[in-house]
Coordinates of C-alpha atoms in Angstrom, one line a residue:
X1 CA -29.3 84.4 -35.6
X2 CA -27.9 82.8 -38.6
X3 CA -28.9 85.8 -41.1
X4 CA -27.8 85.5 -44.6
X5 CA -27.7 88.4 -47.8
X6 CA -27.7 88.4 -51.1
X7 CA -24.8 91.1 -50.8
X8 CA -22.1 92.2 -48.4
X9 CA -20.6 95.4 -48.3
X10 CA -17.1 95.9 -47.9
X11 CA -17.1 96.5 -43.9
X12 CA -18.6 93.7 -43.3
X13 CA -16.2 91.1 -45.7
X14 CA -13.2 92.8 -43.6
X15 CA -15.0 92.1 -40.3
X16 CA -15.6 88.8 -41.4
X17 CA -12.2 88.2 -42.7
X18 CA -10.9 89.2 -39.1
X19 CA -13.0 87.2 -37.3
X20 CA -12.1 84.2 -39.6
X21 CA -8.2 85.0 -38.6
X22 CA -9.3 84.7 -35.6
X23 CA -11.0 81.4 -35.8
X24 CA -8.1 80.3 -37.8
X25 CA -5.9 81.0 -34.2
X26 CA -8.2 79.5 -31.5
X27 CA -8.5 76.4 -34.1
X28 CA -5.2 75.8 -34.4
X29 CA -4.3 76.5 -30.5
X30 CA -6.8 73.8 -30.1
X31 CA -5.6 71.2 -32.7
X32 CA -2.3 72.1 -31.1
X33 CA -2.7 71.0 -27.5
X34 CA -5.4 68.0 -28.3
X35 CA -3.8 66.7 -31.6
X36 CA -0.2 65.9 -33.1
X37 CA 2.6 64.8 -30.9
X38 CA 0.1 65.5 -27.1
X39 CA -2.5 63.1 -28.9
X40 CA -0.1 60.3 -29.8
X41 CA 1.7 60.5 -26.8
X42 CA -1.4 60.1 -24.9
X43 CA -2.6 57.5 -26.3
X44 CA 1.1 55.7 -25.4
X45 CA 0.4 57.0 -22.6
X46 CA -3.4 54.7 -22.2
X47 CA -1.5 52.0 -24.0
X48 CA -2.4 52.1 -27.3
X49 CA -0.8 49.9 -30.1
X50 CA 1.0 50.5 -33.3
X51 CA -2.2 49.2 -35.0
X52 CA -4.4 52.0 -32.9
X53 CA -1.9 54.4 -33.3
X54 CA -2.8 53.8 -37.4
X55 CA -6.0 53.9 -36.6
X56 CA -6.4 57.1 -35.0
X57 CA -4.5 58.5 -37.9
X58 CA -6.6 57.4 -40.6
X59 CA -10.1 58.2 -38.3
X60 CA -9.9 62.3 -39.5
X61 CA -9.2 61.2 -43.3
X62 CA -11.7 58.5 -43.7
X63 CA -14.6 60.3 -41.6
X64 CA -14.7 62.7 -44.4
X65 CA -16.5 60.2 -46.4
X66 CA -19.4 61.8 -44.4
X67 CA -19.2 65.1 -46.5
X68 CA -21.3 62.5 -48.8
X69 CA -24.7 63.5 -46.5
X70 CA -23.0 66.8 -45.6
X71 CA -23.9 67.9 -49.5
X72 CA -27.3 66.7 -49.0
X73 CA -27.3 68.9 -46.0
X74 CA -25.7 71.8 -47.1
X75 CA -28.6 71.4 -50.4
X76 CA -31.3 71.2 -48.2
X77 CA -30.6 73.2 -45.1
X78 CA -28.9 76.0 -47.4
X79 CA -27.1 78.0 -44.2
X80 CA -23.9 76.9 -44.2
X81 CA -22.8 79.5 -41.3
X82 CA -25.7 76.9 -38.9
X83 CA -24.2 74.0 -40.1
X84 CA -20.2 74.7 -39.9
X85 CA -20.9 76.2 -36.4
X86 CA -23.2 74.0 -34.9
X87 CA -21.3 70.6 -35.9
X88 CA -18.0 72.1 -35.0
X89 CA -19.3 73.1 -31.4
X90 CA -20.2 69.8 -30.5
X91 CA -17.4 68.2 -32.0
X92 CA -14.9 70.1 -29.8
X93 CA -17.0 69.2 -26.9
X94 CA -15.9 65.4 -27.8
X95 CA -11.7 66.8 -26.6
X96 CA -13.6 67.5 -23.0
X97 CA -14.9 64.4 -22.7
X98 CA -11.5 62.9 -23.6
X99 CA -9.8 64.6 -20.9
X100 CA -12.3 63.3 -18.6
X101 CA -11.8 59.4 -19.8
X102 CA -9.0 58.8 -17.3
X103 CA -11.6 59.5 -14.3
X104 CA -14.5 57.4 -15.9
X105 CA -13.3 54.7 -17.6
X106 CA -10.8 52.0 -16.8
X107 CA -7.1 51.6 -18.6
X108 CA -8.8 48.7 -20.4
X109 CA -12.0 50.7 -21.9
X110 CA -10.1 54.2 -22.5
X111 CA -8.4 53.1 -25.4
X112 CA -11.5 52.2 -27.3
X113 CA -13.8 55.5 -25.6
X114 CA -10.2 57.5 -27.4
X115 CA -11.2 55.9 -30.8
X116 CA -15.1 56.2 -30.1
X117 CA -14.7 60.2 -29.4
X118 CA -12.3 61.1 -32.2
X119 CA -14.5 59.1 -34.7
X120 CA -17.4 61.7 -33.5
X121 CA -15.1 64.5 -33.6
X122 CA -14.4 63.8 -36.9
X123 CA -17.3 62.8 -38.3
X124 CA -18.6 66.3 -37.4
X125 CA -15.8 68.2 -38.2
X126 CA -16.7 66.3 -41.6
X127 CA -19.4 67.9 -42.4
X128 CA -18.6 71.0 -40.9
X129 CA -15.9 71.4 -43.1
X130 CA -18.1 70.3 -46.0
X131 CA -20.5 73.2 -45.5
X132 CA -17.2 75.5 -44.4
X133 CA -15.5 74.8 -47.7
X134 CA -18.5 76.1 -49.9
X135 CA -19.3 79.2 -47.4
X136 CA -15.5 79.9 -47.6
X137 CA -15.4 79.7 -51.8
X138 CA -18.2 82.3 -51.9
X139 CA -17.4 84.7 -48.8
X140 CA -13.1 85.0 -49.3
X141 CA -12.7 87.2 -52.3
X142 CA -10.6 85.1 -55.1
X143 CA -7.9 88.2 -56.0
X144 CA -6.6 87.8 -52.4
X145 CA -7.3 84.1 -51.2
X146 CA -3.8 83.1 -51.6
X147 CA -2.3 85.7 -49.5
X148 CA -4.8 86.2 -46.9
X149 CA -5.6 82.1 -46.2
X150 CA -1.4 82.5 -46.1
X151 CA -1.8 85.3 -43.5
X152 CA -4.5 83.1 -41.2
X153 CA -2.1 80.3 -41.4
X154 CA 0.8 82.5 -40.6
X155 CA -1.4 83.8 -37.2
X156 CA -2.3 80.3 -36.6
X157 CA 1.3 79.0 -36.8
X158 CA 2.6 81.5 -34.1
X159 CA -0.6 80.7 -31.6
X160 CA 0.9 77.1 -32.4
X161 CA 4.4 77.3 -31.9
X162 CA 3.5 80.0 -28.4
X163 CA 1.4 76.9 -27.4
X164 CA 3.7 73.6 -28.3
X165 CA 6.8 75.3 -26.1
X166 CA 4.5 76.2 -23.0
X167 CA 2.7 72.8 -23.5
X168 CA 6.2 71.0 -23.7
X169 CA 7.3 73.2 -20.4
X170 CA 4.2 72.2 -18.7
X171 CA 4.6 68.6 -19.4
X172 CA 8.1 68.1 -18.3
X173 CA 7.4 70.1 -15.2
X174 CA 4.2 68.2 -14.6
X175 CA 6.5 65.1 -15.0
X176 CA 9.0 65.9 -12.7
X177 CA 6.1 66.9 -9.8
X178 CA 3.7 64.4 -11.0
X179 CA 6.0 61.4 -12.4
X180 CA 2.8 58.4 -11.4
X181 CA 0.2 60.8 -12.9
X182 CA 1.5 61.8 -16.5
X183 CA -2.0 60.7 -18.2
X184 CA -3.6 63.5 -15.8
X185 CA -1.0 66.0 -17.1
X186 CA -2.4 65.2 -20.9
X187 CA -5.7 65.8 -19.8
X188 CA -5.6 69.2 -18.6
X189 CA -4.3 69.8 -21.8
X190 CA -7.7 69.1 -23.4
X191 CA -9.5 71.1 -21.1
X192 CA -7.6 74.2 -22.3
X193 CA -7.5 73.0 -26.4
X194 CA -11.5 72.3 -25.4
X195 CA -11.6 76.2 -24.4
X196 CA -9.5 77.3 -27.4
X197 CA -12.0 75.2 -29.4
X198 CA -15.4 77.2 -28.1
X199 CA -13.6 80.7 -28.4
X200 CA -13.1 79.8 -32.2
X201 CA -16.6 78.5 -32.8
X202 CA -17.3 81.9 -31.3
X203 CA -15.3 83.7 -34.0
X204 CA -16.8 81.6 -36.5
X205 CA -20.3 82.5 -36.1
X206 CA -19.5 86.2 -36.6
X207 CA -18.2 85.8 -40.3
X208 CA -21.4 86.6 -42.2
X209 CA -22.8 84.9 -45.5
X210 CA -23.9 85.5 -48.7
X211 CA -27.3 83.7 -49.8
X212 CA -26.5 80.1 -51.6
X213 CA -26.6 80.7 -55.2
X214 CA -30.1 78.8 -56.8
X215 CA -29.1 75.1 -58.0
X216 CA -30.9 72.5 -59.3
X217 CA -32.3 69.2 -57.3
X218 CA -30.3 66.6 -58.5
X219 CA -29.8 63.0 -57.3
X220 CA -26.6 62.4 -54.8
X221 CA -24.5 60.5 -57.3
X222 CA -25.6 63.2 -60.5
X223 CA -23.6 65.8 -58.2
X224 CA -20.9 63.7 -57.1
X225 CA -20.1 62.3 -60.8
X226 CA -19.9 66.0 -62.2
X227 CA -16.0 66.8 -60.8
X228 CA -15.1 63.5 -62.4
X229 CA -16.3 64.7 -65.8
X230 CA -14.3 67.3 -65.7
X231 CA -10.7 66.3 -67.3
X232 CA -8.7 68.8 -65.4
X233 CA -10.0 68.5 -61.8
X234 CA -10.2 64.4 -62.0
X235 CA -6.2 65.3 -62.9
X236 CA -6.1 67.1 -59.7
X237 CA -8.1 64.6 -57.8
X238 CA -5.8 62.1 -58.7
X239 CA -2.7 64.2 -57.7
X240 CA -4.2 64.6 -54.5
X241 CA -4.7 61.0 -53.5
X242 CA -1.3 59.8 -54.8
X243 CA 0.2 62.9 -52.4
X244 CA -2.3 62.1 -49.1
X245 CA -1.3 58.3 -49.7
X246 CA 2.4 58.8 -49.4
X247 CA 2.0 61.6 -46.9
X248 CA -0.5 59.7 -44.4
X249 CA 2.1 56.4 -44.7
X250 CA 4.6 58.5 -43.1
X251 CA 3.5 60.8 -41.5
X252 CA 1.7 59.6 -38.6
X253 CA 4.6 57.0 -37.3
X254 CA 7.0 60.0 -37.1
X255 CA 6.4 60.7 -33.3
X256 CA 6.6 57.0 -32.9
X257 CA 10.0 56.6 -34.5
X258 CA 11.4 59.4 -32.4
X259 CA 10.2 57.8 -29.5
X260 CA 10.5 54.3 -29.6
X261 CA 12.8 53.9 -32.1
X262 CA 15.2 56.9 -31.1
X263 CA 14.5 57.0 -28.2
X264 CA 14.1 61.3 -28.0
X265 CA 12.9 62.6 -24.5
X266 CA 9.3 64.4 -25.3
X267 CA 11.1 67.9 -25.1
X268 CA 13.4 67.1 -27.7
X269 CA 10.3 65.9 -29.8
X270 CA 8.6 68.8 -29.2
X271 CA 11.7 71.2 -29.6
X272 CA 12.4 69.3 -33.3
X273 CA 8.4 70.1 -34.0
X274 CA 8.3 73.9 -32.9
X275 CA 11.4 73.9 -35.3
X276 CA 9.6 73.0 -37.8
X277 CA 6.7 75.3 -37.2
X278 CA 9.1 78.0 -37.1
X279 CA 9.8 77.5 -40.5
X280 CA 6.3 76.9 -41.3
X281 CA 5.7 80.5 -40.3
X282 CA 8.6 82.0 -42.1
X283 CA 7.8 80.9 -45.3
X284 CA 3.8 81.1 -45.4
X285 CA 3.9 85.0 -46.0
X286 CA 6.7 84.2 -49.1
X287 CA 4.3 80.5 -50.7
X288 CA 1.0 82.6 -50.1
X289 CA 2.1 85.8 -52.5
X290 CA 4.1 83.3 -54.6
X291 CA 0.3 81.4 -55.5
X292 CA -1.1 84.6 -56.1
X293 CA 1.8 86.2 -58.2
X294 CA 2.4 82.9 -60.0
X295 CA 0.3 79.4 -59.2
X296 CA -0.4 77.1 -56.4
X297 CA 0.9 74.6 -59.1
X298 CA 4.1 75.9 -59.4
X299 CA 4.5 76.5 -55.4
X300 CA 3.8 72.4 -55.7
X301 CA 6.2 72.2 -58.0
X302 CA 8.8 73.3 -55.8
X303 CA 7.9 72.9 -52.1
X304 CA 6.2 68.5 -53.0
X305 CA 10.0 67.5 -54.2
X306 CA 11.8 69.7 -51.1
X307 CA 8.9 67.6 -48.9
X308 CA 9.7 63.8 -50.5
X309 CA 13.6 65.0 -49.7
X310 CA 12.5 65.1 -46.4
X311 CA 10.6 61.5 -46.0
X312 CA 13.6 59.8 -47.8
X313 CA 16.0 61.8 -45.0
X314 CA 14.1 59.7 -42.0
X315 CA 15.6 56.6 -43.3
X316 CA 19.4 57.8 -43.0
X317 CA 19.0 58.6 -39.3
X318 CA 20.0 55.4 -38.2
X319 CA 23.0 53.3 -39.5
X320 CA 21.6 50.8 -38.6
X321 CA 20.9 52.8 -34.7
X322 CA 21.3 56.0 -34.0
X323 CA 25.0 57.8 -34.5
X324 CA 26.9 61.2 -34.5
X325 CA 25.1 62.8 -37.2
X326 CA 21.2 61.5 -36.0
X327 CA 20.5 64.5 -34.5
X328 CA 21.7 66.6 -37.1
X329 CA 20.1 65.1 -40.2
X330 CA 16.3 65.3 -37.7
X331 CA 16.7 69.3 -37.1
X332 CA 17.5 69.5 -41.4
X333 CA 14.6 67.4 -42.0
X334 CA 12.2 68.9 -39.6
X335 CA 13.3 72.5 -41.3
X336 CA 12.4 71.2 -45.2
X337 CA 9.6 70.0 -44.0
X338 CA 8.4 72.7 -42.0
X339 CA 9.0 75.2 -45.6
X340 CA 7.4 72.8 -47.8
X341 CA 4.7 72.1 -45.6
X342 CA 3.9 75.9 -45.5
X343 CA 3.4 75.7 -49.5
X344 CA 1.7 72.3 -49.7
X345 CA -0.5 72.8 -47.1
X346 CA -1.6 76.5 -48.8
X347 CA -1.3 75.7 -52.5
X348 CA -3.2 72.2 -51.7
X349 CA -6.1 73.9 -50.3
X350 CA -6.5 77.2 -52.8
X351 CA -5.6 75.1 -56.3
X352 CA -9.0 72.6 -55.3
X353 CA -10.4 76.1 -54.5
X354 CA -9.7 77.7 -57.8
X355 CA -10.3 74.7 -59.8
X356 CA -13.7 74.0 -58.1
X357 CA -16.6 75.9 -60.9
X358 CA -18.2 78.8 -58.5
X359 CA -21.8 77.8 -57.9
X360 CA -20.4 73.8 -57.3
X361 CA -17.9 74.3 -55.1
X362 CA -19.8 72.0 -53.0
X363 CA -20.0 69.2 -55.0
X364 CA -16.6 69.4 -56.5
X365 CA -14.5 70.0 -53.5
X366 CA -17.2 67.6 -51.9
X367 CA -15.4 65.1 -54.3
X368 CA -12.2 65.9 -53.6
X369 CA -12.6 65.4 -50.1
X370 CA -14.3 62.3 -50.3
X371 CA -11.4 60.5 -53.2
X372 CA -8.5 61.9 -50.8
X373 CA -9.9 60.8 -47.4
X374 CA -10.2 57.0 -48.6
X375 CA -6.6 57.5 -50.4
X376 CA -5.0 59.1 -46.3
X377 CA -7.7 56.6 -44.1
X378 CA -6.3 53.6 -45.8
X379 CA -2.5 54.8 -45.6
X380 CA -2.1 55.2 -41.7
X381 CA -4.3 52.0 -41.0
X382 CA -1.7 49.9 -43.5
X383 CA 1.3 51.1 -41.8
X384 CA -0.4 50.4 -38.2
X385 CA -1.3 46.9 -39.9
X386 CA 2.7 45.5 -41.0
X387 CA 4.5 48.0 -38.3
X388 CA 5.3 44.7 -36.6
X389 CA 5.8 42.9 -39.6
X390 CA 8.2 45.1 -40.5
X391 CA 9.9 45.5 -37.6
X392 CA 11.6 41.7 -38.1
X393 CA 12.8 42.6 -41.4
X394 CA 15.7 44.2 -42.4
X395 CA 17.3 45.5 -45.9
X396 CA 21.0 46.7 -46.0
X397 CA 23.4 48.4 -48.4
X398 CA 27.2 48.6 -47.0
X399 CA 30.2 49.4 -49.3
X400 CA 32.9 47.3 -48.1
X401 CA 36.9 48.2 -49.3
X402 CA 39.3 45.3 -48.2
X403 CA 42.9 45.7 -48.3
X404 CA 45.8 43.1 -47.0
X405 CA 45.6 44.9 -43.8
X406 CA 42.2 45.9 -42.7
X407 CA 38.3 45.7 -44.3
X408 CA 36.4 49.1 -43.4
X409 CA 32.3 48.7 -44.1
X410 CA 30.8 52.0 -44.8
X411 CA 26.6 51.6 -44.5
X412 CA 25.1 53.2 -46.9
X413 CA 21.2 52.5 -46.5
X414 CA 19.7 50.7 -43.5
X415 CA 15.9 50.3 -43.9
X416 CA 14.5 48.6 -40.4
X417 CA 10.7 48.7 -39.4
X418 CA 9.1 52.2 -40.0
X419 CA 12.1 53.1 -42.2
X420 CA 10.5 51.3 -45.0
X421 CA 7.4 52.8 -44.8
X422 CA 9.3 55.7 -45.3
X423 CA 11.2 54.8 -48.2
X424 CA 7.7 53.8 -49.8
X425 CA 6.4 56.9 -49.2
X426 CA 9.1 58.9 -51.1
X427 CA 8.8 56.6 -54.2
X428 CA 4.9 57.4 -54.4
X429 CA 5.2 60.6 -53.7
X430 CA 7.2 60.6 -56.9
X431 CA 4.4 59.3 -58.4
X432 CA 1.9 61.8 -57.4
X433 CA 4.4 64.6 -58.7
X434 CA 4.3 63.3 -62.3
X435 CA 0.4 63.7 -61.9
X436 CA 0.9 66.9 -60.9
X437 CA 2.5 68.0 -63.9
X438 CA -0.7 67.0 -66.2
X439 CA -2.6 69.6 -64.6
X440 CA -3.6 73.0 -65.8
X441 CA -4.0 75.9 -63.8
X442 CA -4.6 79.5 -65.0
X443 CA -1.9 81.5 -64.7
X444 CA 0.7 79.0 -63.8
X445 CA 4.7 79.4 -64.4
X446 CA 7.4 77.2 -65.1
X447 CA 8.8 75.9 -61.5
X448 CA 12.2 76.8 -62.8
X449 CA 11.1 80.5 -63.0
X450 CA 9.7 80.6 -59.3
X451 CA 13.0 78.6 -58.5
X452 CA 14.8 82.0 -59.4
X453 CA 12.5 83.8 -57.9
X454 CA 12.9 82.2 -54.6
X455 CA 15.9 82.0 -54.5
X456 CA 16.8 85.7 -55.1
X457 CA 14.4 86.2 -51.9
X458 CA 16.7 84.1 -50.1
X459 CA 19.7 85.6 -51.1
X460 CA 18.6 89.2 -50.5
X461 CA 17.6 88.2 -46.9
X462 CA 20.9 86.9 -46.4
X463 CA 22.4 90.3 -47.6
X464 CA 20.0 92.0 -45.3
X465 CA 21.0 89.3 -42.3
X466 CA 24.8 90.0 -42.3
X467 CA 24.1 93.5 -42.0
X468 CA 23.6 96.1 -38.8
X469 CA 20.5 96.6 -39.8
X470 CA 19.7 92.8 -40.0
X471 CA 21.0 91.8 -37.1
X472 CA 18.6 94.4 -35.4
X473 CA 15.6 92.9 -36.7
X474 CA 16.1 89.9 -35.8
X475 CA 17.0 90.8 -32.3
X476 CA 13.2 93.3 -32.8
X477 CA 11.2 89.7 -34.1
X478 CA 9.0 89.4 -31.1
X479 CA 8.0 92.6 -30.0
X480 CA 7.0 93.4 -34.3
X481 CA 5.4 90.4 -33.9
X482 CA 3.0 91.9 -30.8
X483 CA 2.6 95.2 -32.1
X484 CA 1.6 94.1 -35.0
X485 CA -1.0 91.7 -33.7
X486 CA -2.4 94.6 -31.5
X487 CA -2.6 97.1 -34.2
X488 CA -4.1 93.9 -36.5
X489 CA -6.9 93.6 -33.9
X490 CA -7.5 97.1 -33.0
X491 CA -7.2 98.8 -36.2
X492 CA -10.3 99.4 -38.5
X493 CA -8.3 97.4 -41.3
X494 CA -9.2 94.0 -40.0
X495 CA -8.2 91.2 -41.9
X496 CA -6.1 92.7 -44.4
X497 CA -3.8 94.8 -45.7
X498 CA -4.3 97.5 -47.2
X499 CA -2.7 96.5 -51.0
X500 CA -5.4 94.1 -50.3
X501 CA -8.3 96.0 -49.7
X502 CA -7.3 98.1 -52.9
X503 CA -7.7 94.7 -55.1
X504 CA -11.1 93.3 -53.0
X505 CA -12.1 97.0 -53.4
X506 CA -11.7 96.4 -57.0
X507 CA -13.0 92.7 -57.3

């Protein structure tokens, strides 16, 4: 069932790498409908605290401390295709037995059955992705892993942007039918992400794998110590924590700031995010050939300051409450952080990926894992920790002109409660962009180079956008969009294009 070579011909690495598109869709339908803004307003929804709402954040991030045994496993079992499927099948069955908690539980007990299932979700999607990130080093050839793990997130984007308006539609109508039963309206949600979930663990079990390559048996803590020995990647590692940190401080208390502190109806929350996804899926195509052509470094080096721009923006949206230009300032954020999300999120993932020796990817990107998880788990469970500490303190900065006939104040900064938090984050996330600079990466190019790169892109598709011609496409987006998905499916070409083919052809 779970047959592995020592080889793989080129039909089957292109079936493989459709199927893993594939995957890549029905994964992030899932995460899309049983994760995010539906999650956190859920669990409002049960009654769940600022301190819980930490919590749940930092539960994905710190259960990767389990990759730890998940090495072990992946040593000893040496199928990684058994492992990543089997532990990510029953880990998606955990989002049907959340949709089932209002109907066996109490309001008092579902809060703390939520936590209990997401910490076993996680903790198997732990080592599931343990096992997935090794199989994945060895089966994805390395001339086209930038662009084609751009591509699946491009696919998986669209399946989540299709899904956040129709789930956003379905919840208001729900609420307007329904307005005494909105937890029952969340949970039919996970029903479907629970079905999205199985299809992909489907997918998944028809990419194929290559046999494990022959390593010695050595003690847990031999392994884990060998990526810290290595100058470069303990650079990396601590880029990444310093980054996860600042991100995972913010982050999570977004959704809550819109809707407590904003006070944004859930369609506008979910308008703001599908925004931002839009973006997201613009500019994956553009960061994936950008890592390939140039480095995931130097996509970092442009898309992590656009990104700290972005945190820093949430605390001018109120002065000190919300005013004429609140609304404004959230749809600019939510587009810079929807582009450089697209290139952290990609160049993140492919730089530990190119950096990690072949033959220990395991163990290195084991390490990784491990050092970051600690660095996001603690963030979100902090901010939980002083959100209401916080939330009595203020810190002001007004520019006051006084003349003999009037005094006019203009507020300059306003940090209240999660704006702080906020503010924190961007001044780390400084931090982790001066560790960023100390690392080396083959291939990599001065950001100022890629700067002028990008932004001849931009201003060619502005040329191309005032035109007839431009307008037309525009107006054509959707239905290229399905044709293309039809003839990505049907055709023989699966999983890449052909330019691609030529180099994996060649590799």
């Amino acid at each position: 069932m779970f047959e592995m070579k020592d080889t793989l011909t080129e039909r089957e690495v292109r079936s493989g790498l459709r199927y893993l598109t594939l995957d890549g869709v029905m994964s992030q339908s899932m995460a899309t409908l049983t994760a995010g803004a539906f999650l956190t307003a859920f669990a409002i929804q049960l009654g769940a605290s600022n301190f819980v709402i930490g919590l749940l954040a930092a539960i994905g991030p710190l259960s990767q401390l389990l990759q730890l045994p998940g090495i072990l496993l992946v040593e000893k079992v040496r199928n990684r295709r058994a492992i990543t499927v089997f532990a990510a099948l029953i880990s998606r069955l955990c989002f049907l037995m959340v949709a089932l908690l209002p109907f066996l539980v109490g309001p008092q007990v579902a809060v703390a059955a939520l936590v209990v299932l997401l910490i076993v979700n996680s903790a198997l999607g732990a080592i599931g992705g343990c096992s997935w990130n090794s199989w994945m080093r060895d089966f994805v050839p390395e001339s086209i892993m930038g662009s084609y793990f751009s591509k699946r997130m491009r696919w998986a984007t669209a399946a989540g942007i299709a899904l956040s308006i129709l789930g956003a539609g379905y919840l208001d109508l729900w609420k307007g039918r329904f307005p005494d039963h909105l937890t029952e309206g969340y949970c039919l949600l996970f029903v479907f992400g629970f079905v999205f979930g199985a299809m992909g663990v489907f997918c998944l079990n028809k990419v194929p794998e290559t046999n494990m390559a022959a390593g010695e048996h050595e003690k847990i803590m031999t392994i884990l110590s060998r990526p810290f020995r290595d100058e470069n990647f303990r650079k990396l590692i601590a880029f990444m924590c310093s980054w996860n940190f600042a991100a995972n401080l913010a982050g999570p208390f977004f959704m809550v700031y819109m809707l407590k502190r904003l006070g944004l109806s859930m369609s506008m929350i979910i308008g703001l995010s599908i925004l931002s996804q839009v973006m997201n899926f613009l500019f994956l195509r553009l960061w994936g050939s950008y890592t390939d052509r140039f480095s995931n470094k130097s996509v970092l080096q442009i898309c992590g300051p656009m990104m700290l721009v972005a945190i820093f923006g949430w605390t001018f949206t109120t002065m000190p409450e919300t005013y004429f230009l609140t609304l404004p300032l959230l749809i600019l954020i939510h587009i810079l952080m929807g582009i450089a999300s697209a290139g952290v999120s990609l160049a993140n993932g492919n730089i530990a990926l190119k950096l990690a020796p072949k033959g220990q990817a395991t163990a290195y990107l084991a390490a990784n894992t491990v050092a970051n998880s600690v660095a996001a788990g603690i963030a979100p469970i902090l901010g939980g920790k002083f959100a209401d500490f916080f939330s009595a303190r203020e810190l002001t900065w007004t520019l006051t002109y006084k003349s003999p006939d009037e005094v006019f104040d203009l507020p300059t900064l306003s940090l209240q409660g999660w704006d702080f938090f906020f503010f924190l984050a961007a001044i780390i996330g400084l931090y982790s962009m001066h560790r960023l600079a100390m690392i080396r990466e083959e291939g990599q190019v001065d950001e100022k180079i890629v700067m002028r790169e990008l932004l001849g892109q931009v201003r060619s598709q502005v040329r191309t956008l005032t035109s007839i011609e431009g307008i037309r496409q525009m107006v054509s987006f959707p239905f290229a969009m399905l044709i293309n998905f039809k003839d990505y499916i049907v055709q023989n070409g699966n999983g890449v294009s052909d330019k691609e083919s030529g180099q994996n052809q060649e590799s």
